[in-house]
JSON list of C-alpha atoms in Angstrom, two decimals:
[
{"chain": "A", "resi": 8, "resn": "MET", "atom": "CA", "xyz": [-43.00, 61.10, 29.46]},
{"chain": "A", "resi": 9, "resn": "THR", "atom": "CA", "xyz": [-44.72, 64.43, 30.15]},
{"chain": "A", "resi": 10, "resn": "LEU", "atom": "CA", "xyz": [-48.38, 64.39, 31.06]},
{"chain": "A", "resi": 11, "resn": "TYR", "atom": "CA", "xyz": [-50.16, 67.64, 31.96]},
{"chain": "A", "resi": 12, "resn": "GLY", "atom": "CA", "xyz": [-46.91, 69.33, 32.90]},
{"chain": "A", "resi": 13, "resn": "VAL", "atom": "CA", "xyz": [-45.88, 66.58, 35.33]},
{"chain": "A", "resi": 14, "resn": "VAL", "atom": "CA", "xyz": [-42.89, 64.39, 34.54]},
{"chain": "A", "resi": 15, "resn": "TYR", "atom": "CA", "xyz": [-43.38, 60.70, 35.22]},
{"chain": "A", "resi": 16, "resn": "SER", "atom": "CA", "xyz": [-40.74, 58.06, 34.86]},
{"chain": "A", "resi": 17, "resn": "THR", "atom": "CA", "xyz": [-41.34, 54.35, 34.50]},
{"chain": "A", "resi": 18, "resn": "VAL", "atom": "CA", "xyz": [-39.51, 53.80, 37.77]},
{"chain": "A", "resi": 19, "resn": "MET", "atom": "CA", "xyz": [-42.07, 55.87, 39.64]},
{"chain": "A", "resi": 20, "resn": "LEU", "atom": "CA", "xyz": [-44.91, 53.79, 38.22]},
{"chain": "A", "resi": 21, "resn": "GLN", "atom": "CA", "xyz": [-43.48, 50.42, 39.24]},
{"chain": "A", "resi": 22, "resn": "GLN", "atom": "CA", "xyz": [-44.80, 48.85, 42.38]},
{"chain": "A", "resi": 23, "resn": "LYS", "atom": "CA", "xyz": [-43.00, 46.17, 44.32]},
{"chain": "A", "resi": 24, "resn": "LYS", "atom": "CA", "xyz": [-44.90, 43.69, 46.41]},
{"chain": "A", "resi": 25, "resn": "ALA", "atom": "CA", "xyz": [-43.71, 41.33, 49.08]},
{"chain": "A", "resi": 26, "resn": "TYR", "atom": "CA", "xyz": [-45.50, 38.72, 51.09]},
{"chain": "A", "resi": 27, "resn": "LYS", "atom": "CA", "xyz": [-44.47, 37.36, 54.46]},
{"chain": "A", "resi": 28, "resn": "TYR", "atom": "CA", "xyz": [-45.45, 33.92, 55.60]},
{"chain": "A", "resi": 29, "resn": "ARG", "atom": "CA", "xyz": [-44.82, 32.13, 58.87]},
{"chain": "A", "resi": 30, "resn": "PHE", "atom": "CA", "xyz": [-43.60, 28.61, 58.54]},
{"chain": "A", "resi": 31, "resn": "TYR", "atom": "CA", "xyz": [-43.82, 25.99, 61.27]},
{"chain": "A", "resi": 32, "resn": "PRO", "atom": "CA", "xyz": [-42.02, 22.93, 59.90]},
{"chain": "A", "resi": 33, "resn": "SER", "atom": "CA", "xyz": [-42.44, 19.50, 61.40]},
{"chain": "A", "resi": 34, "resn": "GLU", "atom": "CA", "xyz": [-39.39, 17.68, 62.75]},
{"chain": "A", "resi": 35, "resn": "GLU", "atom": "CA", "xyz": [-38.99, 15.80, 59.46]},
{"chain": "A", "resi": 36, "resn": "GLN", "atom": "CA", "xyz": [-39.24, 19.03, 57.48]},
{"chain": "A", "resi": 37, "resn": "LYS", "atom": "CA", "xyz": [-36.67, 20.66, 59.78]},
{"chain": "A", "resi": 38, "resn": "ARG", "atom": "CA", "xyz": [-34.28, 17.79, 59.12]},
{"chain": "A", "resi": 39, "resn": "ILE", "atom": "CA", "xyz": [-34.76, 18.01, 55.36]},
{"chain": "A", "resi": 40, "resn": "LEU", "atom": "CA", "xyz": [-34.36, 21.81, 55.39]},
{"chain": "A", "resi": 41, "resn": "ALA", "atom": "CA", "xyz": [-31.19, 21.56, 57.46]},
{"chain": "A", "resi": 42, "resn": "GLN", "atom": "CA", "xyz": [-29.77, 18.99, 55.03]},
{"chain": "A", "resi": 43, "resn": "THR", "atom": "CA", "xyz": [-30.74, 21.09, 52.00]},
{"chain": "A", "resi": 44, "resn": "PHE", "atom": "CA", "xyz": [-29.26, 24.28, 53.46]},
{"chain": "A", "resi": 45, "resn": "GLY", "atom": "CA", "xyz": [-26.11, 22.38, 54.39]},
{"chain": "A", "resi": 46, "resn": "CYS", "atom": "CA", "xyz": [-25.75, 21.16, 50.80]},
{"chain": "A", "resi": 47, "resn": "CYS", "atom": "CA", "xyz": [-26.31, 24.68, 49.46]},
{"chain": "A", "resi": 48, "resn": "ARG", "atom": "CA", "xyz": [-23.70, 26.07, 51.84]},
{"chain": "A", "resi": 49, "resn": "TYR", "atom": "CA", "xyz": [-21.23, 23.36, 50.80]},
{"chain": "A", "resi": 50, "resn": "VAL", "atom": "CA", "xyz": [-21.72, 24.02, 47.07]},
{"chain": "A", "resi": 51, "resn": "TYR", "atom": "CA", "xyz": [-21.44, 27.79, 47.53]},
{"chain": "A", "resi": 52, "resn": "ASN", "atom": "CA", "xyz": [-18.23, 27.50, 49.55]},
{"chain": "A", "resi": 53, "resn": "TRP", "atom": "CA", "xyz": [-16.82, 24.91, 47.12]},
{"chain": "A", "resi": 54, "resn": "ALA", "atom": "CA", "xyz": [-17.49, 27.20, 44.14]},
{"chain": "A", "resi": 55, "resn": "LEU", "atom": "CA", "xyz": [-16.05, 30.19, 45.97]},
{"chain": "A", "resi": 56, "resn": "ARG", "atom": "CA", "xyz": [-12.88, 28.22, 46.74]},
{"chain": "A", "resi": 57, "resn": "GLN", "atom": "CA", "xyz": [-12.58, 27.10, 43.10]},
{"chain": "A", "resi": 58, "resn": "ARG", "atom": "CA", "xyz": [-12.90, 30.67, 41.84]},
{"chain": "A", "resi": 59, "resn": "THR", "atom": "CA", "xyz": [-10.53, 32.07, 44.45]},
{"chain": "A", "resi": 60, "resn": "ASP", "atom": "CA", "xyz": [-7.87, 29.43, 43.81]},
{"chain": "A", "resi": 61, "resn": "ALA", "atom": "CA", "xyz": [-8.14, 29.83, 40.04]},
{"chain": "A", "resi": 62, "resn": "TYR", "atom": "CA", "xyz": [-7.68, 33.58, 40.31]},
{"chain": "A", "resi": 63, "resn": "TYR", "atom": "CA", "xyz": [-4.82, 33.69, 42.80]},
{"chain": "A", "resi": 64, "resn": "GLN", "atom": "CA", "xyz": [-2.91, 30.60, 41.63]},
{"chain": "A", "resi": 65, "resn": "ARG", "atom": "CA", "xyz": [-3.36, 30.78, 37.87]},
{"chain": "A", "resi": 66, "resn": "GLY", "atom": "CA", "xyz": [-4.66, 34.30, 37.30]},
{"chain": "A", "resi": 67, "resn": "GLU", "atom": "CA", "xyz": [-7.74, 33.03, 35.48]},
{"chain": "A", "resi": 68, "resn": "ARG", "atom": "CA", "xyz": [-11.36, 33.89, 36.09]},
{"chain": "A", "resi": 69, "resn": "LEU", "atom": "CA", "xyz": [-14.02, 31.22, 36.24]},
{"chain": "A", "resi": 70, "resn": "TYR", "atom": "CA", "xyz": [-17.42, 32.22, 34.93]},
{"chain": "A", "resi": 71, "resn": "TYR", "atom": "CA", "xyz": [-20.85, 30.65, 35.16]},
{"chain": "A", "resi": 72, "resn": "GLU", "atom": "CA", "xyz": [-20.43, 28.23, 32.26]},
{"chain": "A", "resi": 73, "resn": "GLY", "atom": "CA", "xyz": [-17.21, 26.77, 33.62]},
{"chain": "A", "resi": 74, "resn": "MET", "atom": "CA", "xyz": [-18.56, 26.54, 37.15]},
{"chain": "A", "resi": 75, "resn": "ALA", "atom": "CA", "xyz": [-21.71, 24.80, 35.91]},
{"chain": "A", "resi": 76, "resn": "GLN", "atom": "CA", "xyz": [-19.55, 22.16, 34.21]},
{"chain": "A", "resi": 77, "resn": "HIS", "atom": "CA", "xyz": [-17.52, 21.69, 37.39]},
{"chain": "A", "resi": 78, "resn": "LEU", "atom": "CA", "xyz": [-20.74, 21.35, 39.38]},
{"chain": "A", "resi": 79, "resn": "VAL", "atom": "CA", "xyz": [-21.89, 18.49, 37.14]},
{"chain": "A", "resi": 80, "resn": "LEU", "atom": "CA", "xyz": [-18.63, 16.68, 37.92]},
{"chain": "A", "resi": 81, "resn": "LEU", "atom": "CA", "xyz": [-19.05, 17.37, 41.63]},
{"chain": "A", "resi": 82, "resn": "LYS", "atom": "CA", "xyz": [-22.58, 15.91, 41.55]},
{"chain": "A", "resi": 83, "resn": "ARG", "atom": "CA", "xyz": [-21.25, 12.71, 39.98]},
{"chain": "A", "resi": 84, "resn": "LEU", "atom": "CA", "xyz": [-18.69, 12.32, 42.77]},
{"chain": "A", "resi": 85, "resn": "VAL", "atom": "CA", "xyz": [-21.26, 12.63, 45.54]}
]
């Protein structure tokens, strides 16, 4: 878009904001956060292993839909 001889792009007009907060969890909150992060790490590594094995052993790629279905089965086992 040209305005008074100056070229503006929509990228130049976008503004990104970020907020920083300090968090001082209680001991119980620390325990729950550690458990939650541990579960997230387990699921991420499990999914990565599934995708890696599928690719190198069978030459197939696993996409989001397939991984989501596998995750439902994993949740039922735990």
